[in-house]
mmCIF file of C-alpha atoms and ligand atoms in Angstrom:
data_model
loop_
_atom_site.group_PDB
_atom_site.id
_atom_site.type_symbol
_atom_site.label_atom_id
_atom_site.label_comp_id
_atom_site.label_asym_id
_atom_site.label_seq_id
_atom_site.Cartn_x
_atom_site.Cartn_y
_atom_site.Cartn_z
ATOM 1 C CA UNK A 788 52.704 -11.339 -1.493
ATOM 2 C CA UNK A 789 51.511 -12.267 -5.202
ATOM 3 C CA UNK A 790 48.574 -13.469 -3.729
ATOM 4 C CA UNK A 791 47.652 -10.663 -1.772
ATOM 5 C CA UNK A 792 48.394 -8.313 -4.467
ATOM 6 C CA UNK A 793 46.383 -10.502 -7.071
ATOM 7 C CA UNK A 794 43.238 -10.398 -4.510
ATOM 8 C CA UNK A 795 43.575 -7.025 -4.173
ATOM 9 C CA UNK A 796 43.481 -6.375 -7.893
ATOM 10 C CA UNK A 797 40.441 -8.983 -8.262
ATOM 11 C CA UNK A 798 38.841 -7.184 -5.630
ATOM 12 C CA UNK A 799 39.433 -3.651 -7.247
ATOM 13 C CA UNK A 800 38.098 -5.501 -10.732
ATOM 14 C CA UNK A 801 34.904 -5.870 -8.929
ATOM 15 C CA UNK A 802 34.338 -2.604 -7.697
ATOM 16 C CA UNK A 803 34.983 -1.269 -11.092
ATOM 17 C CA UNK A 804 32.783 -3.561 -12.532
ATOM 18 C CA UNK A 805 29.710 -2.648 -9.594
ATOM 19 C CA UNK A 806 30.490 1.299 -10.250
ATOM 20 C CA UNK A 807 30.534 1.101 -14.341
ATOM 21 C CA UNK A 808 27.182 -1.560 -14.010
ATOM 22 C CA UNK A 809 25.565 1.117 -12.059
ATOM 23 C CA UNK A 810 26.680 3.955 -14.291
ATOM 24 C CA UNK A 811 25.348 2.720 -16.757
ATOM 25 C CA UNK A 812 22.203 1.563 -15.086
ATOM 26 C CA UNK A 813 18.944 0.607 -16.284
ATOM 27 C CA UNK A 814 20.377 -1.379 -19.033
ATOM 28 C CA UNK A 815 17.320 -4.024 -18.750
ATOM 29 C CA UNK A 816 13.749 -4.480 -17.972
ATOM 30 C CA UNK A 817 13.070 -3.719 -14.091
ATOM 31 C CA UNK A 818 10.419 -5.751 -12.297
ATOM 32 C CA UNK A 819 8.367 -3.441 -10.347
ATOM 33 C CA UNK A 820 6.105 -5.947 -7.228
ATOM 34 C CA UNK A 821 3.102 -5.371 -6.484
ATOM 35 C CA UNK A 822 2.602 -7.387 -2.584
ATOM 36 C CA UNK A 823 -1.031 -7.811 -3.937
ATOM 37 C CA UNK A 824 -3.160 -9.175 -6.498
ATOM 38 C CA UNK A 825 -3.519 -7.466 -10.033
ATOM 39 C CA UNK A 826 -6.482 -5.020 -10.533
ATOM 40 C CA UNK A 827 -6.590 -3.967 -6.884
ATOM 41 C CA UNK A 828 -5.340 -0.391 -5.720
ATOM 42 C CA UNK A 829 -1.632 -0.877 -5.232
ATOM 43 C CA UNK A 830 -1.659 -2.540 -8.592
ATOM 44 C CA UNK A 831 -2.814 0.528 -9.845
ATOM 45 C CA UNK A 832 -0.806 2.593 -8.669
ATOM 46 C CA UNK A 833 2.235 0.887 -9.700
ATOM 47 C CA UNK A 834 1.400 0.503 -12.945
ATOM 48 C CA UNK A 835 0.593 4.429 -13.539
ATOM 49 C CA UNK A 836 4.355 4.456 -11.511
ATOM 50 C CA UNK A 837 5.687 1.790 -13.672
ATOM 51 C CA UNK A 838 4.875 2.906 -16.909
ATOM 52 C CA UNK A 839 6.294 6.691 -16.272
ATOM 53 C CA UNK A 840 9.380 5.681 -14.618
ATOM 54 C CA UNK A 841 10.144 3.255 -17.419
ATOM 55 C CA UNK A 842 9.590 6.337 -19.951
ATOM 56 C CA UNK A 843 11.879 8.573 -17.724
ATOM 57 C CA UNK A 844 14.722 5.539 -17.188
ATOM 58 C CA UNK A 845 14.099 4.498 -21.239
ATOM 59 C CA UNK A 846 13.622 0.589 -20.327
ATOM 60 C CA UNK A 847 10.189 -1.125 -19.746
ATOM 61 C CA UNK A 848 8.699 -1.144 -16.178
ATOM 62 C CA UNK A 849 6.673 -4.279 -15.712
ATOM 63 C CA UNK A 850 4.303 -5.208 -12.751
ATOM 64 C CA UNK A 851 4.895 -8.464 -10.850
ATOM 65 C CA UNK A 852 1.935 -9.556 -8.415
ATOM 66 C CA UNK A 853 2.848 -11.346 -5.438
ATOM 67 C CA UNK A 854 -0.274 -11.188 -3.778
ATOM 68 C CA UNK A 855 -0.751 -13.069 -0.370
ATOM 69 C CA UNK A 856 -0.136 -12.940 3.743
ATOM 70 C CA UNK A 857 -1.373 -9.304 3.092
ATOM 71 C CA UNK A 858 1.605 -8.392 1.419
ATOM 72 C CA UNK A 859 4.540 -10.022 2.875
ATOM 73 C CA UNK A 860 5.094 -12.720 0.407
ATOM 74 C CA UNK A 861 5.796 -10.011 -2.215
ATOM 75 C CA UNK A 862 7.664 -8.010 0.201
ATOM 76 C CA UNK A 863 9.862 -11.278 1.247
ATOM 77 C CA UNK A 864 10.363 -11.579 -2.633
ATOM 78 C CA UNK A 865 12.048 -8.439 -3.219
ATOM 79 C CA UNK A 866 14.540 -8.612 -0.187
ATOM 80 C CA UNK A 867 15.708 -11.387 -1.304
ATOM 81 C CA UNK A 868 16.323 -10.197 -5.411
ATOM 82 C CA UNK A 869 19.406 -9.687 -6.755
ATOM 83 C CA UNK A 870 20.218 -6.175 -5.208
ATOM 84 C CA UNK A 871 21.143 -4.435 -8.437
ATOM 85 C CA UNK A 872 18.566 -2.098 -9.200
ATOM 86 C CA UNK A 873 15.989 -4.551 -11.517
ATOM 87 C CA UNK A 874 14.376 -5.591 -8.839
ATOM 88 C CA UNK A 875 11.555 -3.147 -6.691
ATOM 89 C CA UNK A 876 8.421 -3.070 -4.218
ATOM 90 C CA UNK A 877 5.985 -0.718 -4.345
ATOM 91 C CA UNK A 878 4.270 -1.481 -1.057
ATOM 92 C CA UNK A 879 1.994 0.378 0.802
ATOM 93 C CA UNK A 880 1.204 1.221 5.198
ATOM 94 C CA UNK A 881 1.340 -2.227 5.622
ATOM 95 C CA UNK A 882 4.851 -2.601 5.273
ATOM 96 C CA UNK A 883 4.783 -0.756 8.585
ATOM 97 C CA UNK A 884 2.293 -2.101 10.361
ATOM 98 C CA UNK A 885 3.487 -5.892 9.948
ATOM 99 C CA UNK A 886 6.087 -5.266 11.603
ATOM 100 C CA UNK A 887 4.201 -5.645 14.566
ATOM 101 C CA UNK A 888 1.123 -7.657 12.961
ATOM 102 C CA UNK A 889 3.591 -10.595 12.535
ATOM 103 C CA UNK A 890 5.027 -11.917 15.805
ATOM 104 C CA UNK A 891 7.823 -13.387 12.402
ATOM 105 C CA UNK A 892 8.274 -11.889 9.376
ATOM 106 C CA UNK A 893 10.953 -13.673 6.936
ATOM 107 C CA UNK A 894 12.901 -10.180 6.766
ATOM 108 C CA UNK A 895 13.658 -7.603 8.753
ATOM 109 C CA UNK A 896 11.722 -4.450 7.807
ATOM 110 C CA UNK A 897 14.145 -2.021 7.475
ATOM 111 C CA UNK A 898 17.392 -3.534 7.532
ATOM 112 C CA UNK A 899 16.504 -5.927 4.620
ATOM 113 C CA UNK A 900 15.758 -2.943 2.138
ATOM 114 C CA UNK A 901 17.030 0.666 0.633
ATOM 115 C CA UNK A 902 14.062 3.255 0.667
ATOM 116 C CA UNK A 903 13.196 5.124 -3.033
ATOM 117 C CA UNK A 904 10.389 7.467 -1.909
ATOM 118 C CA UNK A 905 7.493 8.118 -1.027
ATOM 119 C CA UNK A 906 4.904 7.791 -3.877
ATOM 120 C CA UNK A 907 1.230 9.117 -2.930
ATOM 121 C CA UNK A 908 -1.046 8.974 0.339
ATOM 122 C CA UNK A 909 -4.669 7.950 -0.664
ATOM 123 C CA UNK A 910 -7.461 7.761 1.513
ATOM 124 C CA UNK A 911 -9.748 5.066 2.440
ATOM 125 C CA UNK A 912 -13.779 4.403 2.189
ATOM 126 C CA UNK A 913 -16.253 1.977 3.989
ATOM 127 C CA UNK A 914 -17.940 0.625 1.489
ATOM 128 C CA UNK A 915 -20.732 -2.099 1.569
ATOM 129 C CA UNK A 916 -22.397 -4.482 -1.259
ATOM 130 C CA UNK A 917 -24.711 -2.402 -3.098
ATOM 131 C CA UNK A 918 -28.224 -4.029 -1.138
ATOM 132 C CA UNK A 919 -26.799 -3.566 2.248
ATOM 133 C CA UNK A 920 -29.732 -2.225 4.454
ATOM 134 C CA UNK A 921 -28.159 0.730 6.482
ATOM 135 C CA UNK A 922 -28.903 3.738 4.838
ATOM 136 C CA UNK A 923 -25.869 5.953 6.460
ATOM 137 C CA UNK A 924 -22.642 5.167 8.555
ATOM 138 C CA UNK A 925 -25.001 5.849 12.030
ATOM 139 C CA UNK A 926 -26.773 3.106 10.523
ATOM 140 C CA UNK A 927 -24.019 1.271 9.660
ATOM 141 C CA UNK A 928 -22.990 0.994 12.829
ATOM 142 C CA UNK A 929 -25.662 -0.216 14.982
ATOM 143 C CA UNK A 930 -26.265 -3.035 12.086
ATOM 144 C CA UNK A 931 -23.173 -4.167 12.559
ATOM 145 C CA UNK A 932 -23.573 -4.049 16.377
ATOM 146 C CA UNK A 933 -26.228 -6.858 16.255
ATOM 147 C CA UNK A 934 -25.821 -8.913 12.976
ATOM 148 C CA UNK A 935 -22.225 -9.012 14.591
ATOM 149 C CA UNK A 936 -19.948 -11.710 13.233
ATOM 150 C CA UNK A 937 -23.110 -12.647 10.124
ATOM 151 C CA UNK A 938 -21.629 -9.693 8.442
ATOM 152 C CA UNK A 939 -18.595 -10.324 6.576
ATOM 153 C CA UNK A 940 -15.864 -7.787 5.508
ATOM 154 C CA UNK A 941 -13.538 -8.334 3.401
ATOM 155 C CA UNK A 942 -9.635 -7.675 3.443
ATOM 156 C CA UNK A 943 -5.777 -8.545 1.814
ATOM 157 C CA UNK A 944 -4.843 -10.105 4.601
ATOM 158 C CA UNK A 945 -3.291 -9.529 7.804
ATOM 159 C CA UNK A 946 -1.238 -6.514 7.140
ATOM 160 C CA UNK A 947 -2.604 -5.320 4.294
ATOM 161 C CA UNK A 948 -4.367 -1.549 4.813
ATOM 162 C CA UNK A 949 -7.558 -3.289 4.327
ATOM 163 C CA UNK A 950 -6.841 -5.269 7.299
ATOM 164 C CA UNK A 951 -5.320 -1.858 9.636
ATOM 165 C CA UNK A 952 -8.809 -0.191 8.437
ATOM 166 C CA UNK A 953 -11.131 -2.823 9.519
ATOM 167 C CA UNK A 954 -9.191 -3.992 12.676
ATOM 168 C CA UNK A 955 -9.309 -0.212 13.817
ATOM 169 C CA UNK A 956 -13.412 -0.197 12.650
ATOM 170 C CA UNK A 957 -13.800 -2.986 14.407
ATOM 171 C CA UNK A 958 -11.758 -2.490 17.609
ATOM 172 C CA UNK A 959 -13.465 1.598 17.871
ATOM 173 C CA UNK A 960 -17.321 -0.649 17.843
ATOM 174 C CA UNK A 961 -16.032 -3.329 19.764
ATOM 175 C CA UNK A 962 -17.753 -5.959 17.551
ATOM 176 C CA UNK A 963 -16.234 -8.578 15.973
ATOM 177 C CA UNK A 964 -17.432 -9.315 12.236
ATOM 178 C CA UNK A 965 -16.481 -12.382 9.911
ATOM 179 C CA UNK A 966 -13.234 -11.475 8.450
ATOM 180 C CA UNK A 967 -12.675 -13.399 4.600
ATOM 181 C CA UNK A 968 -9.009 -12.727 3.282
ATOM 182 C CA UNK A 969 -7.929 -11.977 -0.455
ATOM 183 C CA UNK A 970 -4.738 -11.716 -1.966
ATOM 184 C CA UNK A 971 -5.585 -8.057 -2.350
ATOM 185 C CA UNK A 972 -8.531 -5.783 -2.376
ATOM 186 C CA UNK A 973 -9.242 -6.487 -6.108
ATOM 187 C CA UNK A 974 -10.707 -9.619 -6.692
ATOM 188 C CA UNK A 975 -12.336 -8.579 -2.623
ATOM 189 C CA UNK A 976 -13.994 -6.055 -4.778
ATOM 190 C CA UNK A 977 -15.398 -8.808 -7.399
ATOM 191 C CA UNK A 978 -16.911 -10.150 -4.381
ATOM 192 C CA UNK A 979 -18.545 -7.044 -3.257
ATOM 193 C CA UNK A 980 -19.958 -6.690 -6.656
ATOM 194 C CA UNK A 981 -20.932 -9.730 -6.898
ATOM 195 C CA UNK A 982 -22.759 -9.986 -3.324
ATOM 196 C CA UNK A 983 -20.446 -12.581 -1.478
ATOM 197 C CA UNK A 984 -19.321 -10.386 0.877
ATOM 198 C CA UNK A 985 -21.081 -7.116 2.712
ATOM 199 C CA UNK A 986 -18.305 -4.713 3.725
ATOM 200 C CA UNK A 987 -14.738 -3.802 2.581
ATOM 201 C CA UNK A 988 -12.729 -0.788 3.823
ATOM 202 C CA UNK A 989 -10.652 0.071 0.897
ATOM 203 C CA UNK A 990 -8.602 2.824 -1.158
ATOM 204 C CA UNK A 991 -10.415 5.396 -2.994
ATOM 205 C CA UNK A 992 -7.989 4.074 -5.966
ATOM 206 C CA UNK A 993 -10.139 0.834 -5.805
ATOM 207 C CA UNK A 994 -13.583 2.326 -4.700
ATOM 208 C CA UNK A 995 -13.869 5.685 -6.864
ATOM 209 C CA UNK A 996 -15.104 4.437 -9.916
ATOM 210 C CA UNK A 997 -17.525 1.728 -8.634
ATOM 211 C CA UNK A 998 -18.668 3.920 -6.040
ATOM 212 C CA UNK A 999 -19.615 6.736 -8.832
ATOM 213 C CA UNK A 1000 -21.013 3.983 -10.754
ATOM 214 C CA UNK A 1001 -23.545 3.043 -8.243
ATOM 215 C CA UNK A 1002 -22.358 -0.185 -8.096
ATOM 216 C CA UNK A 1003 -21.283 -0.468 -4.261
ATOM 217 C CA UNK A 1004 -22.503 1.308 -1.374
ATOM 218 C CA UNK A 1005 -19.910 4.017 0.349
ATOM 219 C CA UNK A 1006 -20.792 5.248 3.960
ATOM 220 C CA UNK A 1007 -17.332 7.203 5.068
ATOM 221 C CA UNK A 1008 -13.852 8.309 3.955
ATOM 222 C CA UNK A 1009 -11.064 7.369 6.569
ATOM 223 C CA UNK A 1010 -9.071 10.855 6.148
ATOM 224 C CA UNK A 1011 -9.498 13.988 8.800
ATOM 225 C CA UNK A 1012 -10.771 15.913 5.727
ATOM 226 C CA UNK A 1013 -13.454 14.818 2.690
ATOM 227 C CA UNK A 1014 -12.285 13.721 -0.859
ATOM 228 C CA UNK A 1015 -12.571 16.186 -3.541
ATOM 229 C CA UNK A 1016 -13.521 13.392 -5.745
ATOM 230 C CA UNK A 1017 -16.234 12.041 -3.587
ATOM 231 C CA UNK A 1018 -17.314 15.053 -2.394
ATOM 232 C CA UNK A 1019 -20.581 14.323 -0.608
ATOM 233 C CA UNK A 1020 -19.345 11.177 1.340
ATOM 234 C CA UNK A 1021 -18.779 12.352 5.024
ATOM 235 C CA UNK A 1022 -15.962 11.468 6.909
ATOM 236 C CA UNK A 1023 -15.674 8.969 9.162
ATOM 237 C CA UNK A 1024 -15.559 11.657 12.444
ATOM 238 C CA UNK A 1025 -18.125 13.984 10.749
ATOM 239 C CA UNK A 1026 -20.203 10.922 10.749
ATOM 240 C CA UNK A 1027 -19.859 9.940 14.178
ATOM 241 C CA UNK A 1028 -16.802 8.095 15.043
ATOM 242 C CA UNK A 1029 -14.615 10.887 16.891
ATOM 243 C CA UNK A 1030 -11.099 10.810 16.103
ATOM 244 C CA UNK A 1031 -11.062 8.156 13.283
ATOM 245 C CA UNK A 1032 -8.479 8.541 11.133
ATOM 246 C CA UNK A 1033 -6.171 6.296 8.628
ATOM 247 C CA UNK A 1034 -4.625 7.406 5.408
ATOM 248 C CA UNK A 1035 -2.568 4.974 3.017
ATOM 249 C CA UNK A 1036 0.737 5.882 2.006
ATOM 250 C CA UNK A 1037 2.959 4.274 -0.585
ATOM 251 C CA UNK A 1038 6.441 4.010 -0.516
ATOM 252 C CA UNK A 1039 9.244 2.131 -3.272
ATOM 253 C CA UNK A 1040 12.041 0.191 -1.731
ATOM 254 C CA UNK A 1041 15.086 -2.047 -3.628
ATOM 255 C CA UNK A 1042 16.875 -4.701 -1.558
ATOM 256 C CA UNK A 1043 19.344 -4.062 0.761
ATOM 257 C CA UNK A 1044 22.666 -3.824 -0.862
ATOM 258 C CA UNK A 1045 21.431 -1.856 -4.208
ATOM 259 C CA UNK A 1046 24.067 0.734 -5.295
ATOM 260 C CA UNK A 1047 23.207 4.132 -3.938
ATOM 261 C CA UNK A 1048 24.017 5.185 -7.684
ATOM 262 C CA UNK A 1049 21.100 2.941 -9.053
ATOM 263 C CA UNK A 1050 18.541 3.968 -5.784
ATOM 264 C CA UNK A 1051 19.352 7.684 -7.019
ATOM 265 C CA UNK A 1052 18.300 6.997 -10.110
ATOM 266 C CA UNK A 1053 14.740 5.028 -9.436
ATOM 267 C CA UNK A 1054 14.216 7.772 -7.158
ATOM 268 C CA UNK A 1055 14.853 11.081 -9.786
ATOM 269 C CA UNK A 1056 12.735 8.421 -12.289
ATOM 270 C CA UNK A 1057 9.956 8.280 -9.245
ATOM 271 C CA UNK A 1058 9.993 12.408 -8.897
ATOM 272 C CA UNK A 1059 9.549 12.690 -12.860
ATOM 273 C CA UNK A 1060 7.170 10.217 -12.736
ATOM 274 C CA UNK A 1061 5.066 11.943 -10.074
ATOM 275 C CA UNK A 1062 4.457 15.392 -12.118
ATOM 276 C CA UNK A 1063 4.033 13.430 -15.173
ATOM 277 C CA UNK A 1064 0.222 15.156 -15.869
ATOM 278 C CA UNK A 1065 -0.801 11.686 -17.329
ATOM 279 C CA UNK A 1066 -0.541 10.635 -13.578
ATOM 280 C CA UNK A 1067 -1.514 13.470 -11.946
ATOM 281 C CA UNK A 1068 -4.487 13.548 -13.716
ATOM 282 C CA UNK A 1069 -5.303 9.670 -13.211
ATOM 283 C CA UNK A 1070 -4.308 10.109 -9.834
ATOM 284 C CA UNK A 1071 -6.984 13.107 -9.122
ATOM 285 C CA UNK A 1072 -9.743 10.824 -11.230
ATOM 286 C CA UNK A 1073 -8.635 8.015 -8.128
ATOM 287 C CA UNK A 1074 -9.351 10.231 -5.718
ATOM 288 C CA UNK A 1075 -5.444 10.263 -4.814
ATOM 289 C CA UNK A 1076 -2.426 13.100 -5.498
ATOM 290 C CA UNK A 1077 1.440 12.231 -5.652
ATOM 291 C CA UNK A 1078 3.522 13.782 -3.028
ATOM 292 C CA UNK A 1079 5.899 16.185 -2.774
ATOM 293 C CA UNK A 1080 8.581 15.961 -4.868
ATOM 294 C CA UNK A 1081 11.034 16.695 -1.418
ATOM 295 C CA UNK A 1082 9.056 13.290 -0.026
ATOM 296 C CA UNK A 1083 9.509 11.272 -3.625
ATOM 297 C CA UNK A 1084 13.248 10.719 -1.445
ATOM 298 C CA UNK A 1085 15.378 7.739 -0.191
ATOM 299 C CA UNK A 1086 15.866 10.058 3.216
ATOM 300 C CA UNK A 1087 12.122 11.023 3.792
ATOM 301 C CA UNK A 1088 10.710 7.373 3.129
ATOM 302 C CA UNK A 1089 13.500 5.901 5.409
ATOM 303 C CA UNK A 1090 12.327 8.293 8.186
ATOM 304 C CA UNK A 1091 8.739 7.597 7.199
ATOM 305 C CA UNK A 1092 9.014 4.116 7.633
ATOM 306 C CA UNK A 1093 10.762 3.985 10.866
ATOM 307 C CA UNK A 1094 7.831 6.666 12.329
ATOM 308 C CA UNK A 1095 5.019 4.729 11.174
ATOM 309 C CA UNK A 1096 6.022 1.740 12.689
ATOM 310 C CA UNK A 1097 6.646 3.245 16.171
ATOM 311 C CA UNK A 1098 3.120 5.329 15.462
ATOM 312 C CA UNK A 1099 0.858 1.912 14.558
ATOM 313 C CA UNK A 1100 2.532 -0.312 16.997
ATOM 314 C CA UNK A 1101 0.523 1.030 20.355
ATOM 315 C CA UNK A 1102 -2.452 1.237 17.746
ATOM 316 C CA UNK A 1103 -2.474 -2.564 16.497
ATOM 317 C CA UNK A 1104 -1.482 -3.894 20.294
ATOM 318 C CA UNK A 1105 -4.348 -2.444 21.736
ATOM 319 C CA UNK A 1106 -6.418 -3.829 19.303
ATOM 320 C CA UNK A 1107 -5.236 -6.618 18.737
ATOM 321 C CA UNK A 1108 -8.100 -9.059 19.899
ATOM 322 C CA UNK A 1109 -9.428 -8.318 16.753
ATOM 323 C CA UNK A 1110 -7.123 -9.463 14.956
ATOM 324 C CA UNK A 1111 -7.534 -12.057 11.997
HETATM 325 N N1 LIG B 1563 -3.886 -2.256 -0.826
HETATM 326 C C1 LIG B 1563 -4.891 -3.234 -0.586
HETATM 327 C C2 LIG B 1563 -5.047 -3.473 0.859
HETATM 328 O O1 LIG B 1563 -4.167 -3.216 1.617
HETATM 329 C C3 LIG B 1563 -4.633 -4.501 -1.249
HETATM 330 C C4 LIG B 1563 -4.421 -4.374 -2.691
HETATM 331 O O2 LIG B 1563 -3.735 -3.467 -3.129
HETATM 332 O O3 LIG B 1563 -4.932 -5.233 -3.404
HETATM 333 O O4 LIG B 1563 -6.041 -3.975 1.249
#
């Protein structure tokens, strides 16, 4: 009887002690990963995130790259953190899609994490080293017909949006090119600079500014409609391939187990952080806008999730010969 009443009150201890930690939640610095290499376009987009959200929550944001296995090292990281809130992943599509990329993934998609919200949807350009020969996508795509697997393109990895963009490309021409993996699409795009590699499909976060520059080559944007930011790149079914279409989404998940009082929190951090004009403004200059503050929610992102892997898994099966 003492015993049982002595659990009981340990037991009740805890609680208390869970419901006051998460009251008084963020009381430290929250590590914010990035499933990718630093300087690549989920990088930046966390750490625009990061640093609002740690000005709304009044405790420092930082970035952690996990970059690798195109993005399910850094994924497998966070589910299996300390579920108390100081611990997130701001991951992209790709958490979707490797669901069924992966015949094994070391945690279970959704059951191994508590959605935030949705955080922006940002399209996608086919970009090429600044000297490649074709002139437009047409172009583009007959050279890549017959220099076939001598043309390399560059991605993050199996599962990475880099990887759903080019396995798509590639499946819709039915050619096979040389595939070289990153740990994300930043240092990919040293490489492009640089002349290593010849083609890259990647986010307008990543390709904006060198694309304005003049440094790289851009034939297409992925999305149905063009980018105000780029606005005289076509897209991909204006210039030829009917029915293309892939736009990258970005979503903010804690591991399973977080309290709902601490999720709630990120997530009203995540909304202020997406009106914040510092980001909106960056965001626009990217070639990117935050969503809706109604999507920035733990109940839209689950729902997202759970659609975009039943949409992408007919997608990546049917192409899946071209797979890395
Ligand atoms: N988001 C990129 C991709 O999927 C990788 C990165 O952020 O570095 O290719």
């Amino acid at each position: 009887m003492k015993t049982t009443f002595s659990l009981l009150a340990g037991a009740a201890l805890i609680l208390a002690g869970t419901a006051a930690q998460a009251q008084d939640f963020p009381n430290k610095t929250i590590t914010m990963v990035v499933p990718f290499a630093a300087g690549g376009p989920t990088d930046t987009v966390a750490r625009l995130i990061g640093q609002s959200m740690g000005t709304a929550l009044k405790q420092q944001v930082i970035v952690e790259n996990v970059g690798g296995a195109g993005g399910t090292l850094g994924a497998g990281r966070v589910a299996r953190a300390a579920p108390d809130g100081y611990t997130v992943l701001l991951h992209h599509i790709g958490h979707a899609t490797s669901a069924t990329l992966y015949r094994k993934l070391p945690y279970d998609t959704i059951n191994d994490f508590e959605s935030i919200g949705l955080v922006t949807d940002v399209p996608m350009t086919i970009v090429a080293k600044k000297d490649l020969p074709p002139k437009d996508f047409k172009e583009l795509i007959t050279y890549v017909q017959q220099q076939k697997d001598k043309v390399s393109y560059g991605n993050a990895g199996i599962g990475a949006a880099s990887h759903l963009c080019g396995l798509m490309f590639m499946s819709a021409i039915k050619t096979q090119m040389t595939t070289v993996a990153y740990k994300g699409t930043g240092p990919a795009m040293n490489d492009l600079l640089g002349g290593q590699i010849d083609l890259m499909c990647d986010q307008t976060t990543n390709t904006t500014g060198q694309i304005k520059g003049g440094k790289i080559k851009a034939y297409a944007v992925t999305t149905k409609t063009r980018v105000p930011s780029l606005p005289d790149l076509p897209t991909m079914d204006e210039a030829g391939m009917k029915g293309f279409e892939v736009s990258i989404w970005h979503g903010m998940y804690a591991p399973k187990g977080t309290p709902k009082a601490a999720v709630d929190k990120l997530s009203d951090a995540l909304k202020v952080a997406l009106k914040d004009p510092m980001v909106v403004q960056r965001f626009a200059e990217l070639g990117t806008e935050p969503v809706a503050q109604d999507r920035a929610t733990p109940a839209a992102l689950a729902a997202h999730l759970k659609a975009e892997i039943a949409k992408w898994a007919p997608v990546i099966k049917a192409a899946g010969e071209y797979a890395d």
